[in-house]
PDB file of C-alpha atoms in Angstrom:
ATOM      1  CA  UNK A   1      17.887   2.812 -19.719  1.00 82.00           C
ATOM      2  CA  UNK A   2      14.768   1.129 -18.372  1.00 89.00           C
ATOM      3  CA  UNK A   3      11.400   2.749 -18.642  1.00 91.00           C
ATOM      4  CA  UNK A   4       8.895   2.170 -15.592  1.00 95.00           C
ATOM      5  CA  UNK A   5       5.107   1.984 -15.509  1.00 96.00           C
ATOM      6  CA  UNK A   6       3.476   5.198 -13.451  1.00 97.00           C
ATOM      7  CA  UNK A   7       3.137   2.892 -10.356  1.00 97.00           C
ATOM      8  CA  UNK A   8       7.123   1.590 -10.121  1.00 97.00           C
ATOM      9  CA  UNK A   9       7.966   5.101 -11.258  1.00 97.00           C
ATOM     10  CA  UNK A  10       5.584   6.352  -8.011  1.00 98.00           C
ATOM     11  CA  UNK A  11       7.747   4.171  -5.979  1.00 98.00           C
ATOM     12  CA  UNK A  12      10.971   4.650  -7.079  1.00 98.00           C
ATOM     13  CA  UNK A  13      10.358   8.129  -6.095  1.00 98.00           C
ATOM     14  CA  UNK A  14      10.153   6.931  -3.012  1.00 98.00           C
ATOM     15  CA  UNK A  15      13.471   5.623  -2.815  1.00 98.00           C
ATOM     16  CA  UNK A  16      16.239   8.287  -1.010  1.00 97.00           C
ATOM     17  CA  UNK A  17      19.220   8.384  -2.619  1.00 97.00           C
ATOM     18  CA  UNK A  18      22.526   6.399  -1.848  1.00 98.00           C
ATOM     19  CA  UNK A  19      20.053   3.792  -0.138  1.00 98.00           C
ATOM     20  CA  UNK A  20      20.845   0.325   0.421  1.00 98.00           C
ATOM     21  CA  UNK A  21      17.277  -0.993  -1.099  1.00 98.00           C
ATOM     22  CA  UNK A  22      15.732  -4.595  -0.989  1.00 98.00           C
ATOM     23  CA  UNK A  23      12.979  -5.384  -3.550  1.00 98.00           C
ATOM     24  CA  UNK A  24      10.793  -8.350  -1.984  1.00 98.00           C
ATOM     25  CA  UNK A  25       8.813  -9.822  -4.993  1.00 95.00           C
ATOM     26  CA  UNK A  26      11.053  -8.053  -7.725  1.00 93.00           C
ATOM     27  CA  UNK A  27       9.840  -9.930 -10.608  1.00 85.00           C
ATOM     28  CA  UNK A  28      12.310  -8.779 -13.498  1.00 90.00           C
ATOM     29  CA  UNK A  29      14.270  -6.350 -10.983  1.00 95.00           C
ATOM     30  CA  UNK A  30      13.011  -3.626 -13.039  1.00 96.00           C
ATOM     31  CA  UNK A  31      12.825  -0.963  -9.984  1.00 97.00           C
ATOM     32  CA  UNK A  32      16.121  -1.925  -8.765  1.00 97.00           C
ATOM     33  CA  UNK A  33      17.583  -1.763 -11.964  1.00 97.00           C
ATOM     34  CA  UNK A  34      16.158   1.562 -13.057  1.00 97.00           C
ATOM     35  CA  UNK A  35      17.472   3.310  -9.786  1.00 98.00           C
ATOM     36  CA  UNK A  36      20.733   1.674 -10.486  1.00 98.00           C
ATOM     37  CA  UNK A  37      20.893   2.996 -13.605  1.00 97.00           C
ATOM     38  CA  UNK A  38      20.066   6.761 -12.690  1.00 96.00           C
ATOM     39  CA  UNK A  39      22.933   6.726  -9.832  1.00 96.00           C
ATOM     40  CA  UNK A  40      20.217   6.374  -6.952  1.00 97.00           C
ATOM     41  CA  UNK A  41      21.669   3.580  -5.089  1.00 98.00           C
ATOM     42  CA  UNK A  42      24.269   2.529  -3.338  1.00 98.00           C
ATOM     43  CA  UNK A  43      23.478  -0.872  -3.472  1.00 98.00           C
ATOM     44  CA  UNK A  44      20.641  -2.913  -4.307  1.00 98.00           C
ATOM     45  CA  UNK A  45      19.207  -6.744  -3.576  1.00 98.00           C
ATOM     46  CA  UNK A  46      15.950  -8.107  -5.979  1.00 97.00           C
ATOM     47  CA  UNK A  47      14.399 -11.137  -3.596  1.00 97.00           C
ATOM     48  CA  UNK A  48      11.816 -13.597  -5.437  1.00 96.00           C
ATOM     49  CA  UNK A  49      10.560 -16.455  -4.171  1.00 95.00           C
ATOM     50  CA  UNK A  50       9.498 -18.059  -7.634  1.00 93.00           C
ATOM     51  CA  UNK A  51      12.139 -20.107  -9.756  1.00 95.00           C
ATOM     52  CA  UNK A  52      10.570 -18.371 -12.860  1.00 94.00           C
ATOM     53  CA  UNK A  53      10.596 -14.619 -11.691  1.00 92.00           C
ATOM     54  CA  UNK A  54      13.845 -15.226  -9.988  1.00 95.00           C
ATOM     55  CA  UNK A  55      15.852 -16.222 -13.205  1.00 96.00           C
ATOM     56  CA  UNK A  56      14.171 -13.266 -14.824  1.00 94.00           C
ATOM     57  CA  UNK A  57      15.722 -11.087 -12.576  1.00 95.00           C
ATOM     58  CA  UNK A  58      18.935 -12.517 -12.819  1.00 96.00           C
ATOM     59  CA  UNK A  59      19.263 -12.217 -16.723  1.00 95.00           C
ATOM     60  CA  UNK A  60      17.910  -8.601 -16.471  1.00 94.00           C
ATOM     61  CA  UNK A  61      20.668  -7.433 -13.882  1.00 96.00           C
ATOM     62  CA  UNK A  62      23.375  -9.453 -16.251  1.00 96.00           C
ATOM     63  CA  UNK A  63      22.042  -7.609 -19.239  1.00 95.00           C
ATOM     64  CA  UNK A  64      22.231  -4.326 -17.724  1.00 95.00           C
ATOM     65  CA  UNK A  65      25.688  -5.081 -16.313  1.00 97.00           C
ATOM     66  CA  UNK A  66      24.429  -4.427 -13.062  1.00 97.00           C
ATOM     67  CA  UNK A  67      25.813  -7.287 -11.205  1.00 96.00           C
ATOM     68  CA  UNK A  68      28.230  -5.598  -8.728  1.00 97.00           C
ATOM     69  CA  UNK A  69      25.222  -3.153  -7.464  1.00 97.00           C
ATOM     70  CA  UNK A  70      22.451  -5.684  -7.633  1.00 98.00           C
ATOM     71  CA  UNK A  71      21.898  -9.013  -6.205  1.00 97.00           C
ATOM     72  CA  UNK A  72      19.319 -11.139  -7.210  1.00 97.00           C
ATOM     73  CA  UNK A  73      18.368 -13.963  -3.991  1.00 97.00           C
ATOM     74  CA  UNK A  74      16.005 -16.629  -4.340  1.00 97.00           C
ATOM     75  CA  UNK A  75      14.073 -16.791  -0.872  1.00 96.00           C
ATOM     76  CA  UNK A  76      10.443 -16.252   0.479  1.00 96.00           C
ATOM     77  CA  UNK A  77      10.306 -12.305   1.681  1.00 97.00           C
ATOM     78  CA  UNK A  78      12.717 -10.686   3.859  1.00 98.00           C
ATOM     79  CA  UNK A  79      14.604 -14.474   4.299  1.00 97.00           C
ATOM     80  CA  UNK A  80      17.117 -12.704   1.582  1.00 97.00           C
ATOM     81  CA  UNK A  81      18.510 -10.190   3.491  1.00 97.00           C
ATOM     82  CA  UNK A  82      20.140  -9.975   6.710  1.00 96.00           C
ATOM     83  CA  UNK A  83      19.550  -7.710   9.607  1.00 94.00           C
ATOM     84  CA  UNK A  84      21.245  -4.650   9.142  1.00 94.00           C
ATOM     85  CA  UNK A  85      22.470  -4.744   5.340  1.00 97.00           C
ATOM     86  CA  UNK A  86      19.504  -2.607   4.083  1.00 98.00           C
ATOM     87  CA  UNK A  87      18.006   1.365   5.040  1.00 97.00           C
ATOM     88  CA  UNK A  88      14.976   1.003   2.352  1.00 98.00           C
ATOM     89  CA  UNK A  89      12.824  -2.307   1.595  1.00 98.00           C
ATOM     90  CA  UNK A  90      10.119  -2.180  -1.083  1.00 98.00           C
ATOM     91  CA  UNK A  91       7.453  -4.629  -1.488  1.00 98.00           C
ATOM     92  CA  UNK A  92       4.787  -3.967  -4.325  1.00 97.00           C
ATOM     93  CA  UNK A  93       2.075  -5.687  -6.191  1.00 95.00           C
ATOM     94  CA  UNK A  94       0.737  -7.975  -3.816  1.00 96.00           C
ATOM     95  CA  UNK A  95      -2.111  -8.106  -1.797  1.00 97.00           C
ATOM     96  CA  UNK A  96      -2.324  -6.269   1.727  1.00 98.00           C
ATOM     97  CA  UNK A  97      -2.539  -9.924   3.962  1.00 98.00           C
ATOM     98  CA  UNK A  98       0.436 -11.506   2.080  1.00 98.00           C
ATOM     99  CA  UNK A  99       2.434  -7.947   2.905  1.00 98.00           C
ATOM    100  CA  UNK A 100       1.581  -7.796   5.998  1.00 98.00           C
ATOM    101  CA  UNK A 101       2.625 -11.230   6.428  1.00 98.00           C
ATOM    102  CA  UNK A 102       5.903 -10.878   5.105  1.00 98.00           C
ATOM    103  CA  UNK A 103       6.743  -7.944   7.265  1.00 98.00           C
ATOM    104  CA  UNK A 104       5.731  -9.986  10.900  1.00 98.00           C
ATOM    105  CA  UNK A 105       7.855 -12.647   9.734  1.00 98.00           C
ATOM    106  CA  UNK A 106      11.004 -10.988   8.617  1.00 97.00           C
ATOM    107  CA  UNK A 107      10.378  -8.643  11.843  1.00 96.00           C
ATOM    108  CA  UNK A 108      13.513  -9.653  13.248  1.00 97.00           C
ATOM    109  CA  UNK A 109      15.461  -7.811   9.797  1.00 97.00           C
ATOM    110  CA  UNK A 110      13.344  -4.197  10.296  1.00 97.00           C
ATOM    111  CA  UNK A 111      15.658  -2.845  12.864  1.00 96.00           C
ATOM    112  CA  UNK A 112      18.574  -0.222  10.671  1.00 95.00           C
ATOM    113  CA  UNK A 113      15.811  -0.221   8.054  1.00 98.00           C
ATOM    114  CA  UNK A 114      14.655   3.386   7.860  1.00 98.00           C
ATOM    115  CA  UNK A 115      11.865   3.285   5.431  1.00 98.00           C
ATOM    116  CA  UNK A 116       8.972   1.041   3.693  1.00 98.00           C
ATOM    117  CA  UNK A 117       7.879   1.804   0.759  1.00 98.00           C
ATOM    118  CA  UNK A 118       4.657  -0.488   0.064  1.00 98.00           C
ATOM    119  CA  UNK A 119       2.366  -1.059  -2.758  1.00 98.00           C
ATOM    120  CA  UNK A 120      -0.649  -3.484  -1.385  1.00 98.00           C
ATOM    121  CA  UNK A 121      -3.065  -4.212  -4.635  1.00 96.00           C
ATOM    122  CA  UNK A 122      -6.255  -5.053  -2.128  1.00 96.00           C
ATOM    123  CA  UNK A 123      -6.721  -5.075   1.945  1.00 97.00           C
ATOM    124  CA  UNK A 124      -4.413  -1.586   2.206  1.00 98.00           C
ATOM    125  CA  UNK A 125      -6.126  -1.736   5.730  1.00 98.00           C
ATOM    126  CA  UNK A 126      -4.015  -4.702   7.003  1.00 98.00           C
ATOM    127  CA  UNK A 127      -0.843  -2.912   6.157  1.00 98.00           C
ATOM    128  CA  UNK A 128      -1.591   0.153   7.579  1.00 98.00           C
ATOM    129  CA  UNK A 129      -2.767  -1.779  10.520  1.00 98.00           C
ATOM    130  CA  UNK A 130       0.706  -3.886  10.865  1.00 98.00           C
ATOM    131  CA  UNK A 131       2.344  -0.606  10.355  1.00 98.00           C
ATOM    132  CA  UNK A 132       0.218   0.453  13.387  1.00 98.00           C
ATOM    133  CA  UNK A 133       0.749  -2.271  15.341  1.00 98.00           C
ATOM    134  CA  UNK A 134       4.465  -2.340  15.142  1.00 97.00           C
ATOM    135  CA  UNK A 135       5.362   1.333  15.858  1.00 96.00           C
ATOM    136  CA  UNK A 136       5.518   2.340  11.784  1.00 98.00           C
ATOM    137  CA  UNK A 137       4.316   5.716  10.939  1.00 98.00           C
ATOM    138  CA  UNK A 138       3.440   6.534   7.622  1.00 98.00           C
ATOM    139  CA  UNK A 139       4.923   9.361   6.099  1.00 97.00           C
ATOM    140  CA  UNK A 140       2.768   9.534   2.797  1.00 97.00           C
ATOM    141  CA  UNK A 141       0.197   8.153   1.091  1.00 98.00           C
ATOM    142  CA  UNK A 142      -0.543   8.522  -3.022  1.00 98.00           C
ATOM    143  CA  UNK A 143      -2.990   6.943  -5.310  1.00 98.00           C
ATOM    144  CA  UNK A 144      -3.127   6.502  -8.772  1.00 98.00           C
ATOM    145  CA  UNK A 145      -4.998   4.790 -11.613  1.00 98.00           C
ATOM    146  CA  UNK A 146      -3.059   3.304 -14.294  1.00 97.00           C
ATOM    147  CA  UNK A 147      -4.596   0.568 -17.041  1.00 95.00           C
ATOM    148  CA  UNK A 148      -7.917   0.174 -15.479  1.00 95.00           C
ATOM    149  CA  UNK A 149      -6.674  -0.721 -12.046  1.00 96.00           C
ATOM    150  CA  UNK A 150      -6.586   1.546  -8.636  1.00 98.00           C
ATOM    151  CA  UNK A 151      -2.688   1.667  -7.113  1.00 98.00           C
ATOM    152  CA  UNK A 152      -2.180   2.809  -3.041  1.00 98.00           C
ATOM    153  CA  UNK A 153       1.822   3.511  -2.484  1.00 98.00           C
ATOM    154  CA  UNK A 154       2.070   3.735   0.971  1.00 98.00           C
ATOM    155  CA  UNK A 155       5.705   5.351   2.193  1.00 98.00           C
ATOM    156  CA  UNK A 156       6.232   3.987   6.675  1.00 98.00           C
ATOM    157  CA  UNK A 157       9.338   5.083   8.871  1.00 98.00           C
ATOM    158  CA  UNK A 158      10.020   3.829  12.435  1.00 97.00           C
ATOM    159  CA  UNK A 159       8.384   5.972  14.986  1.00 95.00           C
ATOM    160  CA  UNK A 160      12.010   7.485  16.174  1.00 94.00           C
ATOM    161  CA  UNK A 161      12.391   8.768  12.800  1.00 94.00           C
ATOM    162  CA  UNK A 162       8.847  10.693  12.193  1.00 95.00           C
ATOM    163  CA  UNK A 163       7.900  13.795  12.571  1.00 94.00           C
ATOM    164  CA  UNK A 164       4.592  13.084  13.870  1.00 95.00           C
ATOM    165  CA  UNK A 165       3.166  10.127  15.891  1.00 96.00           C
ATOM    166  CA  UNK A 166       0.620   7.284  14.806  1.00 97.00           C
ATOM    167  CA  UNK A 167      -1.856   8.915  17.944  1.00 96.00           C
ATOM    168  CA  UNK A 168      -1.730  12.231  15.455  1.00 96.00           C
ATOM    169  CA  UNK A 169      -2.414  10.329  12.038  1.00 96.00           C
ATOM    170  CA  UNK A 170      -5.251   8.084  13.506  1.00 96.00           C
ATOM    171  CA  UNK A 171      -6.978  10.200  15.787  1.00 94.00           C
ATOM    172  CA  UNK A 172     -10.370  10.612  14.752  1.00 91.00           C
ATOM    173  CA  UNK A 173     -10.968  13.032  12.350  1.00 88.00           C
ATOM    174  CA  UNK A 174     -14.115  15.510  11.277  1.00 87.00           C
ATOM    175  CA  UNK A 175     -14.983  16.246   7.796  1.00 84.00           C
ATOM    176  CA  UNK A 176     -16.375  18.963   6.241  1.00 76.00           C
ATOM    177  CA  UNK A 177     -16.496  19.922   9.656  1.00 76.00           C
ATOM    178  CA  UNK A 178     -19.586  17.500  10.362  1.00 80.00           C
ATOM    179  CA  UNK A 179     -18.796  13.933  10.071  1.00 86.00           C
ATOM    180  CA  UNK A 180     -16.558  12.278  12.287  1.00 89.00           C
ATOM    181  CA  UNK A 181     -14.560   9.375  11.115  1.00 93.00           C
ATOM    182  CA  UNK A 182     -13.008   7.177  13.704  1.00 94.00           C
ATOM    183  CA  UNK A 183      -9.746   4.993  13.522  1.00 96.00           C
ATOM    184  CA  UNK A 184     -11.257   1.700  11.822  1.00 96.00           C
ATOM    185  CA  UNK A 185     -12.084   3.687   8.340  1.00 96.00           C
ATOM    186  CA  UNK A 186      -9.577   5.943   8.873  1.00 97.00           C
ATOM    187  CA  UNK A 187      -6.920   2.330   8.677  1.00 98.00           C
ATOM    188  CA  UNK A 188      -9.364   1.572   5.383  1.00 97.00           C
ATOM    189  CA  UNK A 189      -9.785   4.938   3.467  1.00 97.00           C
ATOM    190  CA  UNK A 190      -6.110   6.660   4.231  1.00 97.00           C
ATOM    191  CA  UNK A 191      -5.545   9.198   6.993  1.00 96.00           C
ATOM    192  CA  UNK A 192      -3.575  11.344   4.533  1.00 96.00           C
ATOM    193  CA  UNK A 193      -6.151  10.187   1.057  1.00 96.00           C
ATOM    194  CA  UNK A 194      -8.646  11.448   3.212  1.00 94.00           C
ATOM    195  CA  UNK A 195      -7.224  14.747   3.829  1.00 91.00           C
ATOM    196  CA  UNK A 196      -6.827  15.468   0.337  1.00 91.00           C
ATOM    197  CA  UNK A 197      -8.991  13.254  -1.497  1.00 94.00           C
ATOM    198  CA  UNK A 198      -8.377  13.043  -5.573  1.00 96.00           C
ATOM    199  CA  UNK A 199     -10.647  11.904  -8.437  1.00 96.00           C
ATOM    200  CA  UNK A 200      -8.939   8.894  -8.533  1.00 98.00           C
ATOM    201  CA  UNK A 201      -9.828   8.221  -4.467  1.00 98.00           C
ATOM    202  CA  UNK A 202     -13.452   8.817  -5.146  1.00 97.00           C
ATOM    203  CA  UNK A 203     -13.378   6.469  -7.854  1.00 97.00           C
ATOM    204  CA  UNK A 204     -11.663   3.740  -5.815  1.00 98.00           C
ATOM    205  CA  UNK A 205     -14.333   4.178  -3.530  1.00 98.00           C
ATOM    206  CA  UNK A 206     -17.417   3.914  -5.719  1.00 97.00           C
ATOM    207  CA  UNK A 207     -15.922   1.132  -6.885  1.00 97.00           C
ATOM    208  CA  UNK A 208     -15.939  -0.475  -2.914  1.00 97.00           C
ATOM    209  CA  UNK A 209     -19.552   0.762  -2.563  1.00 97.00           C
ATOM    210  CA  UNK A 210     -20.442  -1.214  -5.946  1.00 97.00           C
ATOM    211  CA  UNK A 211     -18.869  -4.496  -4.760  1.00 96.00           C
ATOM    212  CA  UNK A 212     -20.310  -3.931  -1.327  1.00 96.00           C
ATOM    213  CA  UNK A 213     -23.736  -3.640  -3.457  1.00 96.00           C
ATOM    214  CA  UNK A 214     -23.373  -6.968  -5.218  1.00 96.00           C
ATOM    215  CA  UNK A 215     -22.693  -9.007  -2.307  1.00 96.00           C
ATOM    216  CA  UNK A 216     -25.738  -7.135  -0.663  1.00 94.00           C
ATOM    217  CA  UNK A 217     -27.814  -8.626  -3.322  1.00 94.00           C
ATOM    218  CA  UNK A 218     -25.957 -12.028  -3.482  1.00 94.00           C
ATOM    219  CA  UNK A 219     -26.885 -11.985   0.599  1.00 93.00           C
ATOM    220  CA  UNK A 220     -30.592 -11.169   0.304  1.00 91.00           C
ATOM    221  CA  UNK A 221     -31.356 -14.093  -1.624  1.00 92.00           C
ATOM    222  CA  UNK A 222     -30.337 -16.542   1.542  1.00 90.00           C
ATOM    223  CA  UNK A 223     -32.745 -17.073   4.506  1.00 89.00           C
ATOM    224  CA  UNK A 224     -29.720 -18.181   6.769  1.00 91.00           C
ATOM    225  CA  UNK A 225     -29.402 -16.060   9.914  1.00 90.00           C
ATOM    226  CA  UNK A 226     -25.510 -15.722   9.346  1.00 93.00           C
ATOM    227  CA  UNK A 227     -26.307 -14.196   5.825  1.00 92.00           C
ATOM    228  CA  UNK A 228     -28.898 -11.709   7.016  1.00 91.00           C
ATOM    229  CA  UNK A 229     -26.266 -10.771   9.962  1.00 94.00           C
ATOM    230  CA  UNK A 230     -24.005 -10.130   7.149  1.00 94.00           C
ATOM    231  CA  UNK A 231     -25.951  -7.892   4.873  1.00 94.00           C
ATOM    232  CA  UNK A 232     -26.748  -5.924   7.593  1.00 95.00           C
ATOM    233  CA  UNK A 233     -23.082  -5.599   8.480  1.00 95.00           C
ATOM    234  CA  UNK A 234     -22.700  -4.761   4.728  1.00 96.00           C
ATOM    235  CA  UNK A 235     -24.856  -2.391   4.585  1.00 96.00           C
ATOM    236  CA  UNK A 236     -23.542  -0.088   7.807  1.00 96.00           C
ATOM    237  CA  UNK A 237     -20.412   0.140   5.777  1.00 96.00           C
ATOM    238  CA  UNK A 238     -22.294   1.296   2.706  1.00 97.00           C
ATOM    239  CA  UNK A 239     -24.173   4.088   4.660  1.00 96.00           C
ATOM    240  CA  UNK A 240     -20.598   4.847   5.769  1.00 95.00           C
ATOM    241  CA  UNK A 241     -18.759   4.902   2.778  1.00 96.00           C
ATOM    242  CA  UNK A 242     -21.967   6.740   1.131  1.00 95.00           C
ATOM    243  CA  UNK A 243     -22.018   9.617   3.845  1.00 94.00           C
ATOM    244  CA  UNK A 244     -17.947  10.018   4.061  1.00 95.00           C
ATOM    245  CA  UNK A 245     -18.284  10.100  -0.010  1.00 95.00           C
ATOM    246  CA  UNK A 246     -21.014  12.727   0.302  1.00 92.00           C
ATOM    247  CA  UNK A 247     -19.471  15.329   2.811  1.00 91.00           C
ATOM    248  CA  UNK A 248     -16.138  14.891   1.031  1.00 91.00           C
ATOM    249  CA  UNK A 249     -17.757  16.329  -2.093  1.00 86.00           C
ATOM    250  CA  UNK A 250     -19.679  18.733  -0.719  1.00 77.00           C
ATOM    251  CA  UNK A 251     -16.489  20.140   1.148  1.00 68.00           C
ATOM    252  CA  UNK A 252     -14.909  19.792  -2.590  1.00 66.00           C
ATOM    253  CA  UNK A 253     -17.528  21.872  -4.224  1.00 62.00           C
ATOM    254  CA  UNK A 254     -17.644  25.076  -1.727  1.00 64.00           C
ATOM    255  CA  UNK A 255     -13.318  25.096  -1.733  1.00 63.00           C
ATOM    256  CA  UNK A 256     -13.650  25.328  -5.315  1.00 58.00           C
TER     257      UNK A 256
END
């Protein structure tokens, strides 16, 4: 039986049961496989792009005698399915632009598909965005650490299928009961994180504020008008990120 790191185990929580599930950027098929193995679905496909990854998969499923559940396709995103053969579609472990990417150009495969289950490593704000823009609503939102790094999982369904609208996630919110946060950092810190914000959220986010910092510095050094445009840019969105850090704690401290 395989054994999955904390974030593939995240996902394949994700994952309904009986679910016809493609795995864009599967690597060694180790999330289908696993679910496979526990009886969780009906049918899966592992899609890689890469010769390397793509033979990987391929001896994995053949090892696990998996072959009549799993495919393994060699094609660039959502080119390996067709419409209609999948409900659930994962794609994890790539950045938020190259996600977001694959989704508007496999568009034309989304309809029948009844979840997303998404893992962006950076630029979560582009997916949630595309998800946005497309009439996706997400259903859940978790973070977790796990070897150093910061994970977002973020779970979509079609609008027909939610229980509340993209208008109710993304209006603008008020924390703490004083400081309003509109739709633009609400797409970049998590409508739901937000909510509920964990240890592991604040760190992410005192992480941003320290990169943020650095590039400050790097742009203070220039005397081109375009840099000092830029650091002042840079540093509205640390005042931001400072205040929303600020209230959320303070909000923490008197709950507790």
């Amino acid at each position: 039986m395989i054994r999955l790191s904390k974030r593939l185990e995240m996902i394949a929580n994700q994952v309904p049961e009986g679910s016809r599930l493609a795995d864009i950027g599967s690597d060694h098929a180790l999330l289908p496989t696993y679910l496979a193995q526990k009886g969780r679905i009906a049918k899966g496909i592992a899609g890689e792009v890469n010769p390397g990854p793509y033979q990987a998969a391929s001896r994995q499923i053949r090892e696990a005698r998996l072959t009549d559940t799993i495919d393994v396709r060699l094609g660039n995103g959502l080119e390996v399915i067709s419409a209609g053969e999948v409900d659930v579609i994962t794609i994890a472990g790539m950045g938020g632009a190259l996600i977001a990417s694959i989704l508007e150009a496999g568009k034309e495969k989304l309809p029948g598909v009844s979840r997303l289950v998404l893992q962006p490593n950076v630029g979560e704000a582009m997916v949630r965005q595309w998800l946005l823009d497309h009439q996706w609503v997400l259903s859940e939102e978790m973070i977790l650490e796990e070897d150093g790094k910061i994970y977002e999982i973020l779970t979509a369904v079609p609008s027909g299928l939610a229980s509340t609208s993209n208008d109710e996630i993304y209006r603008d919110q008020t924390l703490a009961g004083e400081m309003p946060v509109q739709r633009d950092w609400l797409l970049k810190m998590g409508p739901y994180l937000l909510q509920d914000p964990t240890p592991v959220w604040f760190a992410k986010w005192d992480l941003e504020y320290g990169k943020l910092e650095m590039i400050r510095g790097q742009l203070a050094l220039s005397e081109q008008p375009e840099a000092k445009q830029k650091q002042r840019e840079i540093e509205e969105e640390m005042k931001t990120i400072r205040e929303v850090l600020a209230c959320l704690q303070k909000d923490k401290a008197s709950s507790n």
